[in-house]
XYZ file of C-alpha atoms in Angstrom:
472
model
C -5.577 23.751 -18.926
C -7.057 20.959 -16.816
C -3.716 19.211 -15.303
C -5.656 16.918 -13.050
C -8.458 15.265 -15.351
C -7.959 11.817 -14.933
C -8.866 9.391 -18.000
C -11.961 7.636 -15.679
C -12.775 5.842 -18.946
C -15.668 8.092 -19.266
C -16.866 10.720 -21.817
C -16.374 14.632 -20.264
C -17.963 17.835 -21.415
C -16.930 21.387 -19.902
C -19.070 24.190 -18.682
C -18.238 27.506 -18.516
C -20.134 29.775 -15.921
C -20.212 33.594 -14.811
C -20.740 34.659 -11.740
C -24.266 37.265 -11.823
C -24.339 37.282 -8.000
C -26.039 40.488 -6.620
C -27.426 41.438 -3.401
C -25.757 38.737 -1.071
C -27.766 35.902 -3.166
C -24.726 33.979 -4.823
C -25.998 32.580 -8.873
C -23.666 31.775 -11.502
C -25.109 31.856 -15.161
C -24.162 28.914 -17.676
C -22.350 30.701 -20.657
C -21.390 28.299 -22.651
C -20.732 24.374 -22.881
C -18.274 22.430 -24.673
C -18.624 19.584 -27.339
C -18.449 15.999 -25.730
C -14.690 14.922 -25.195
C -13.977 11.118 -25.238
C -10.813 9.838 -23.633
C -8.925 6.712 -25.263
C -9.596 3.763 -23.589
C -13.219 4.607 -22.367
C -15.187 2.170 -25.157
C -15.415 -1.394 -24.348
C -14.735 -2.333 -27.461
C -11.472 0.121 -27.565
C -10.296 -0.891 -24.271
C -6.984 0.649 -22.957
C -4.913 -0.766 -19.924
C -4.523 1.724 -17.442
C -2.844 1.939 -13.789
C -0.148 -0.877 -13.884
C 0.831 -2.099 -10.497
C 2.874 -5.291 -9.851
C 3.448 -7.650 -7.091
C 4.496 -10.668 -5.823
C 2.723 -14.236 -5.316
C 4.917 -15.896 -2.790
C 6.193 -18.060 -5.614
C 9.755 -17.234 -6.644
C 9.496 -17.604 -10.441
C 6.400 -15.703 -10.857
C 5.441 -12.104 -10.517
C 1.724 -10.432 -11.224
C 0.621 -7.184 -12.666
C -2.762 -5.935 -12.375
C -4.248 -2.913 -14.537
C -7.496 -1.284 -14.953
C -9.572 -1.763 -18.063
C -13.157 -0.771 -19.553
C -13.506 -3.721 -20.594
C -13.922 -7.423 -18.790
C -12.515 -9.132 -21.815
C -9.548 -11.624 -20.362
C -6.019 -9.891 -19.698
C -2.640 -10.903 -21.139
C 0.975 -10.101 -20.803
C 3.706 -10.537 -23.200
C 7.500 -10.478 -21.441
C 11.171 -11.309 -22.184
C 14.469 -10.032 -21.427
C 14.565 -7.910 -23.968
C 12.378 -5.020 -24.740
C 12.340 -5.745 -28.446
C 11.457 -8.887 -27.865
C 8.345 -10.101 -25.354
C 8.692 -14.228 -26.453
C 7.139 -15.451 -23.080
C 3.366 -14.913 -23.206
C 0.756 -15.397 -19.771
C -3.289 -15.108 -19.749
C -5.562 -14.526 -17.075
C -6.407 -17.143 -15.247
C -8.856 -15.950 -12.915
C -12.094 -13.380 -13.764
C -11.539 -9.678 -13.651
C -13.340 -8.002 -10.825
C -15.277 -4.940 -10.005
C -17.446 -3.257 -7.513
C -20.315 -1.196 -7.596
C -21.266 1.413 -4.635
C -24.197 -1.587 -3.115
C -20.880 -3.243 -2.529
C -19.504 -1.401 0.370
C -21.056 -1.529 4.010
C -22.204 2.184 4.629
C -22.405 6.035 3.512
C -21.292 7.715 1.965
C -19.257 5.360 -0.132
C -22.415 3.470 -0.574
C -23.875 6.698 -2.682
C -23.715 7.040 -6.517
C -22.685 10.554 -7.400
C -20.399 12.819 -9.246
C -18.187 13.011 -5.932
C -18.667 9.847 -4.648
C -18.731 6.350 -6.277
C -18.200 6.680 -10.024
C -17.335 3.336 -11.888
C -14.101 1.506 -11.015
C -13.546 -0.267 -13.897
C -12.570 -4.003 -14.441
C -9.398 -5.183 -12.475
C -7.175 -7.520 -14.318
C -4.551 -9.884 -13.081
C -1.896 -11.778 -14.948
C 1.117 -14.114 -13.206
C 4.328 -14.155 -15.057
C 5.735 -17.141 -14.808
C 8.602 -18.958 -15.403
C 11.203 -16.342 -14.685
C 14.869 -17.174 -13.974
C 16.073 -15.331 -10.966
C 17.676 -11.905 -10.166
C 16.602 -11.409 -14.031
C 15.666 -7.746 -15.517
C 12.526 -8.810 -17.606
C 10.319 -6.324 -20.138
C 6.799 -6.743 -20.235
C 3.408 -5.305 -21.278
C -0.246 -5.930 -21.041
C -3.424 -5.599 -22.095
C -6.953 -6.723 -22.706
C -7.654 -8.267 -26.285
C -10.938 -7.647 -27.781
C -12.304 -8.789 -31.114
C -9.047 -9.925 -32.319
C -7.534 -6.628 -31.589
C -4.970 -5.986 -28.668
C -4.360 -2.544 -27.274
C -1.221 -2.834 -25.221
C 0.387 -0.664 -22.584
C 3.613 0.827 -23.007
C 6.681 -1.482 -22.372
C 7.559 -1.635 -18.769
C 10.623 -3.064 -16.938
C 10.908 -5.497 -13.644
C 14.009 -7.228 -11.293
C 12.502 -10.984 -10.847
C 12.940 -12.366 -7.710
C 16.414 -13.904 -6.468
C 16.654 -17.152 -5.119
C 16.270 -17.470 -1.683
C 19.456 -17.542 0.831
C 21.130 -15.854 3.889
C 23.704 -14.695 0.991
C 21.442 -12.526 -1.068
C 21.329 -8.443 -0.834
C 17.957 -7.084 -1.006
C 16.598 -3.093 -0.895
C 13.269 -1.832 -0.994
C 11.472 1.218 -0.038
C 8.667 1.567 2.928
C 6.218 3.959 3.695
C 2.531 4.075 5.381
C 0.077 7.007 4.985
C 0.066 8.731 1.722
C -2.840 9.994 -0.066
C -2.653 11.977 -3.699
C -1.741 15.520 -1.937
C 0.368 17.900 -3.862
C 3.984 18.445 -3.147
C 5.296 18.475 -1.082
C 3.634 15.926 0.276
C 2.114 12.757 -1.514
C 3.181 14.153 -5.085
C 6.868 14.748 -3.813
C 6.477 10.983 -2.302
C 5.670 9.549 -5.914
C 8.172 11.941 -7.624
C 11.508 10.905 -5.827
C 10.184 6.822 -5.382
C 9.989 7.020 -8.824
C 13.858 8.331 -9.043
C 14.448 5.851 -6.908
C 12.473 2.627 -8.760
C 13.964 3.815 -12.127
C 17.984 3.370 -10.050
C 17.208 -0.216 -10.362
C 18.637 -0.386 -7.016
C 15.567 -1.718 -5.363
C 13.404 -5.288 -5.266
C 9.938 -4.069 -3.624
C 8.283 -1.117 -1.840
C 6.126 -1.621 0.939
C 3.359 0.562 1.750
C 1.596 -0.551 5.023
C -2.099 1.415 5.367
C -3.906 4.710 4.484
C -3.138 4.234 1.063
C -5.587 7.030 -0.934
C -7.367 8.544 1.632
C -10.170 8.228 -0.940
C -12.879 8.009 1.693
C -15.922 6.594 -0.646
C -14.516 8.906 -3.742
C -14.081 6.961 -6.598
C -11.827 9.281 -8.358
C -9.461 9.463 -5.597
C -8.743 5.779 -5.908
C -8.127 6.553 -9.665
C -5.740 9.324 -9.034
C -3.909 7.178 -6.282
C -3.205 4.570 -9.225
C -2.173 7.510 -11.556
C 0.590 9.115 -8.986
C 1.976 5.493 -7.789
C 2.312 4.198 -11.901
C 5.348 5.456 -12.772
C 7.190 3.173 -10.082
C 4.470 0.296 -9.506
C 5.332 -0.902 -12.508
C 8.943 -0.914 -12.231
C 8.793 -3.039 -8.844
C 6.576 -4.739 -6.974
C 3.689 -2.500 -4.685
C 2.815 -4.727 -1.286
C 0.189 -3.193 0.376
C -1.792 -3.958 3.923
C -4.943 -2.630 5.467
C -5.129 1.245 7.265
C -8.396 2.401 9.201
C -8.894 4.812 6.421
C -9.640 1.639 3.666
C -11.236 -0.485 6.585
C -12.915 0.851 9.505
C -16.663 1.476 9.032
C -19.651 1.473 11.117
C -22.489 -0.977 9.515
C -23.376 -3.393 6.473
C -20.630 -5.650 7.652
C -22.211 -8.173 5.492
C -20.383 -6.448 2.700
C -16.994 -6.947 4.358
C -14.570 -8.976 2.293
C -12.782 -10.137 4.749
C -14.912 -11.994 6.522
C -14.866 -10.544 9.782
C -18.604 -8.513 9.562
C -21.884 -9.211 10.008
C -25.250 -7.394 9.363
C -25.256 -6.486 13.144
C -21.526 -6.730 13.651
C -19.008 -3.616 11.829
C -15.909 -5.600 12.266
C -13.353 -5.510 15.267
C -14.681 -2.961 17.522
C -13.075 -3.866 21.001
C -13.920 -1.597 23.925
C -10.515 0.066 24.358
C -9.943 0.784 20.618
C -10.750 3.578 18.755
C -11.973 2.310 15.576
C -14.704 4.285 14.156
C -15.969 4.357 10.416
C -12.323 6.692 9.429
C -13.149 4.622 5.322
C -16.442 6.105 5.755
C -17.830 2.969 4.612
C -15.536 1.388 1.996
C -14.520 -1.401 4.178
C -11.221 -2.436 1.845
C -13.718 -3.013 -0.898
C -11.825 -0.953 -3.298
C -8.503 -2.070 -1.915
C -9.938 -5.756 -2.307
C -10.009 -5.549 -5.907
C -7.748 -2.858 -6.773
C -4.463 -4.734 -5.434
C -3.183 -8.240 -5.066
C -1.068 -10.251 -2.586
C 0.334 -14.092 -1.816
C -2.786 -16.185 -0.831
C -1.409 -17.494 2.634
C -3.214 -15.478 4.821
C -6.712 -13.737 4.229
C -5.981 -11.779 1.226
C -4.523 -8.542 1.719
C -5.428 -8.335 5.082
C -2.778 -10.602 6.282
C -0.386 -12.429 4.389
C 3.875 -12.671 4.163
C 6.357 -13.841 1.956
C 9.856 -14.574 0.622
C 12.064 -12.588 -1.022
C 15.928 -13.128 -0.970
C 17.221 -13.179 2.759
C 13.932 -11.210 4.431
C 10.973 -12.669 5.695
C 7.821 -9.897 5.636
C 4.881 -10.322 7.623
C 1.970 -8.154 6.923
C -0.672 -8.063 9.500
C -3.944 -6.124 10.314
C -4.781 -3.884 12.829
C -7.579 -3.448 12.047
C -8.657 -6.802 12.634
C -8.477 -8.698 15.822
C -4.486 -9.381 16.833
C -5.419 -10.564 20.540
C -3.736 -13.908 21.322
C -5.783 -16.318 20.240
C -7.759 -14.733 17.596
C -7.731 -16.251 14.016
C -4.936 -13.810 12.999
C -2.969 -14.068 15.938
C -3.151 -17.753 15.830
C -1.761 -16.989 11.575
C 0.775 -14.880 12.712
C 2.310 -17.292 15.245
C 2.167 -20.332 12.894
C 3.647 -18.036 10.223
C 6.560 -16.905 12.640
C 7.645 -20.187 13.757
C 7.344 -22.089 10.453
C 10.601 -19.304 9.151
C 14.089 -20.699 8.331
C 16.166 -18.304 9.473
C 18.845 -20.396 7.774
C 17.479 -19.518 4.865
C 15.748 -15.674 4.840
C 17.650 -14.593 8.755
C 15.820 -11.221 8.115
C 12.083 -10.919 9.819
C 10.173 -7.911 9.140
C 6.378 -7.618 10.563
C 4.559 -4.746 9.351
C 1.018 -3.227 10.250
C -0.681 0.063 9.705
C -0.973 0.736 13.741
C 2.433 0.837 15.639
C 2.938 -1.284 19.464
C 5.637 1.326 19.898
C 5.025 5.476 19.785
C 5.216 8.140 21.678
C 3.481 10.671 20.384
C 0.766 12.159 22.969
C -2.442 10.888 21.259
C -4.173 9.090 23.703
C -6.631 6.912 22.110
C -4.286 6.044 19.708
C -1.690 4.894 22.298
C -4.057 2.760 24.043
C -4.276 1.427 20.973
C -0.953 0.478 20.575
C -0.343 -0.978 24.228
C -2.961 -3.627 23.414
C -0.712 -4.172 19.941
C 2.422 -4.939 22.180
C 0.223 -6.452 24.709
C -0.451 -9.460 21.903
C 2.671 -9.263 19.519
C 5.251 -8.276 21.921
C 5.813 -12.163 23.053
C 5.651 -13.273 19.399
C 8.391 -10.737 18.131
C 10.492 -11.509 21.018
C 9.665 -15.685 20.872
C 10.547 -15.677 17.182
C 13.339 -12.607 17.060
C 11.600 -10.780 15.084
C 14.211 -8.004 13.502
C 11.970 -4.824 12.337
C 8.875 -3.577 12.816
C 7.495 -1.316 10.665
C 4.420 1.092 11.083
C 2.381 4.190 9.784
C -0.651 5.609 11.403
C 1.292 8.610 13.099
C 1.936 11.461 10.398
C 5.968 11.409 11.486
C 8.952 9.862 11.524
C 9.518 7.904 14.830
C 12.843 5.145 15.969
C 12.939 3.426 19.438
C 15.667 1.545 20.708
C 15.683 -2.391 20.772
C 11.830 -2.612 22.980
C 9.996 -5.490 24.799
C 7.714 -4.817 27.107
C 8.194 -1.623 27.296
C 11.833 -1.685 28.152
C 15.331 -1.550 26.145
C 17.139 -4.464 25.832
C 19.607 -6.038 23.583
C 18.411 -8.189 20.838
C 14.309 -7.168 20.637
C 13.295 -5.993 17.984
C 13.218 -2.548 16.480
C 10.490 -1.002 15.791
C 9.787 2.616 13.121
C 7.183 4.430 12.674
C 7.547 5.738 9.251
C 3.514 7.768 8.090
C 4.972 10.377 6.480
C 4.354 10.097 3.275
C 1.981 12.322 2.276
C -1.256 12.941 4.628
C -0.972 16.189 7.283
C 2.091 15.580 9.516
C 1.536 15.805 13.343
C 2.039 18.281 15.149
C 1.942 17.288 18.974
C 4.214 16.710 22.018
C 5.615 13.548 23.052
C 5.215 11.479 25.900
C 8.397 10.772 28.225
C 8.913 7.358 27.371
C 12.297 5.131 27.955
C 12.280 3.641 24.387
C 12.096 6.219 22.084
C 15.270 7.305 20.449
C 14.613 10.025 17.468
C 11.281 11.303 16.029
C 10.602 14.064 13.530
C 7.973 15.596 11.902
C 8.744 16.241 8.316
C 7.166 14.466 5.269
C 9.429 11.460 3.786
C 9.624 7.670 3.676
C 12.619 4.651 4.394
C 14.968 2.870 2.376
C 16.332 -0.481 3.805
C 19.283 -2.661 2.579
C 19.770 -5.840 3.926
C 22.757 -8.217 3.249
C 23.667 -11.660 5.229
C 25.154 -9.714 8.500
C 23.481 -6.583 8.313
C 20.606 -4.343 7.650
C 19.848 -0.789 7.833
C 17.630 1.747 7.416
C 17.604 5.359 6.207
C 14.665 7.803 6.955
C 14.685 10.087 3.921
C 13.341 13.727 3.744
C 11.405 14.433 0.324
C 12.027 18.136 0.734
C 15.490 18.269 0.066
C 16.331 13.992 -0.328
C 18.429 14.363 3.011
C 19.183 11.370 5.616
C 17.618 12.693 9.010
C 17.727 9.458 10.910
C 19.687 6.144 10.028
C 19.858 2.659 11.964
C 22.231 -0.475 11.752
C 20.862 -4.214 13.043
C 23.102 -7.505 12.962
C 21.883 -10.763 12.069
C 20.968 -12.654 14.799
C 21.101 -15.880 12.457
């Protein structure tokens, strides 16, 4: 009973082997080997859609889903708000993509093996369009090849609402997760899932270390697998973690523009950015997921929804004033109507704000406030939300390293599936609760309020809870 053999769109045989060790010299003996198996969907001309993950565009009528195929034969999508009957139809309008391991910038992940790169399939990407807001619409996809369709299973999504200070909106937030067993990553997927399938929710963001595949190929495939279930009930908004980006040479590769062939990326003096993708460099991540255009990518980017404002920055990239993305996240900040979404959330995988006693790490995060600490109190920013650290962390209202009413709030929440921490604290003035215990955030935001709930996956508890009032 094999319970994790992924469908890689690939043809698998079994081996069975005895152990004939003797005399400290350790041999196993092939007994016996089984017939070929081939998985559905792993024929390009019997493609099946695998992986579903949605998101949003930054247009309000629309909403994407992307799946993985065998096959580079266009995408569609039938939908309509009614399961039994899809009426609205969309097509692809831009090329699947793929990667191969000469894509990424170093080893391993450059190196074709069993445990390493294996082939990623194509990536397909359909907009819905069209849709009438705050709408439940049913949809399903698939790749159609020599007249012949194969389509996923019917799946279920919330369109966006219109925007206004007047709408409620709820989503889910985590940073950090991985594809461990529970009850860690697994346990993660499990009760998001519970959650998704509520219908209580619009979006869940995830911001950094997303697979933790590290150059394995079948990692990203089982990351896809676990996150399914709920990616396709709402959209999946991702940003850049060290462990996608950071790497160490063949910046050339790096698709998002800021490496060379003699220059890995942002690699300031004071940081501690080594090569912690071991040489993916967001390729995979690149391809595998898809966010509004506004920015660069997925590497920064925000949008719209309802009453909230989300900013989604990397920092992993340069964020000193005056670099290209602090320059983006400035002009992005100032160009909000808070009359319209009064809600500003900024994300990024690193947080300004922790106290846990990692010192390289903290550094890090004193150049972060150092740069965005003016912009978040300038524009009144609300929330800030962060991963990096394995825990649970709240401060009080922080600028500049002090507590004072009306600055914005900052969580770390990168707990959601990789090792938790297990170190002191420093004595700090702004830190209010912290915990080490594996579990991720709802928030709920409505025209005077929004809070936030820090949920434990071992038992679905509350452990820490918050309440902010609308500034606008």
């Amino acid at each position: 009973y094999f319970s994790g053999l992924l469908n890689m769109r690939c043809t698998y045989f079994f081996r069975y082997y005895q152990d004939v060790s003797s005399a400290g010299e350790t041999t196993y003996r092939l007994v016996a080997q089984s017939n070929n198996v081939t998985v559905r969907g792993a024929s390009t001309a019997d493609p099946y859609p695998q992986y579903g993950r949605l998101s949003v565009t930054g247009v309000t009528d629309e909403m994407a889903v992307t799946w993985t195929s065998a096959t580079h034969k266009p995408g569609k999508v039938a939908y309509g708000t009614s399961a039994d009957k899809l009426s609205m139809h969309a097509v692809a309008t831009t090329k699947p993509t793929t990667y191969s391991a000469s894509d990424m910038c170093n080893s391993p992940a450059t190196e074709i093996a069993q445990q390493q790169w294996r082939p990623a399939g194509w990536q397909h990407t359909v907009v819905m369009h069209s849709l009438q807001p705050s709408v439940r619409y049913y949809y399903r996809y698939g790749n159609e090849v020599n007249g012949k369709t194969n389509w996923s299973p019917v799946k279920n999504f919330l369109s966006n609402p219109k925007l206004g200070p007047d709408q409620t909106v709820n989503f889910l937030a985590y940073g950090d997760m991985g594809t461990y067993v529970a009850p860690r990553s697994v346990e993660t997927a499990t009760m998001c899932t519970v959650e998704a399938e509520s219908q209580k929710y619009n979006f869940l963001l995830h911001f950094g270390d997303i697979a933790y595949a590290w150059g394995h190929g079948y990692i990203w495939e089982r990351f896809h697998y676990l996150i399914e279930p709920y990616a396709t009930l709402l959209p999946y908004m991702v940003s850049i973690g060290n462990h996608e980006y950071d790497y160490t040479s063949g910046g050339q590769n790096d698709p998002s523009g800021a490496g060379t062939a003699s220059v890995p990326g942002f690699k300031p003096s004071w940081g501690n950015y080594g090569d912690d993708s071991l040489g993916e460099c967001a390729v995979p991540m690149y391809h595998r997921f898809k966010t509004p255009q506004n920015g660069n990518s997925l590497f920064w980017y925000s949008f719209n929804y309802g009453n909230i404002h989300v900013v989604q920055f990397s920092t992993e990239h340069d964020f000193t004033k005056g670099s290209k993305q602090w320059n983006w996240i400035k002009q992005d900040l100032q160009s909000v109507n808070r009359t319209v979404t009064p809600w500003v959330i900024v994300t990024g995988h690193r947080p300004a704000y922790n106290s846990e006693d990692y010192h390289s790490d903290y550094v890090v995060g004193q150049h972060i406030r150092t740069a965005l600490d003016p912009l978040c109190w300038q524009f009144q920013v609300d929330l800030f939300l962060a991963g990096h650290y394995h825990s649970w962390e709240r401060t009080c209202h922080v600028y500049n390293g002090e507590c004072i009413h009306n600055a914005t709030q900052h969580i770390t929440i990168g707990a959601a599936g990789q090792t938790l921490d297990d170190v002191k604290y420093l004595n700090v003035p702004w830190k209010i609760y912290g915990e080490f215990a594996y579990g991720y955030m709802r928030v709920f935001a409505n025209r005077t309020h929004l809070s936030g709930e820090y949920v434990v996956t071992a038992t679905g508890d509350i452990h820490d809870e918050f309440m902010l009032k609308a500034k606008f």
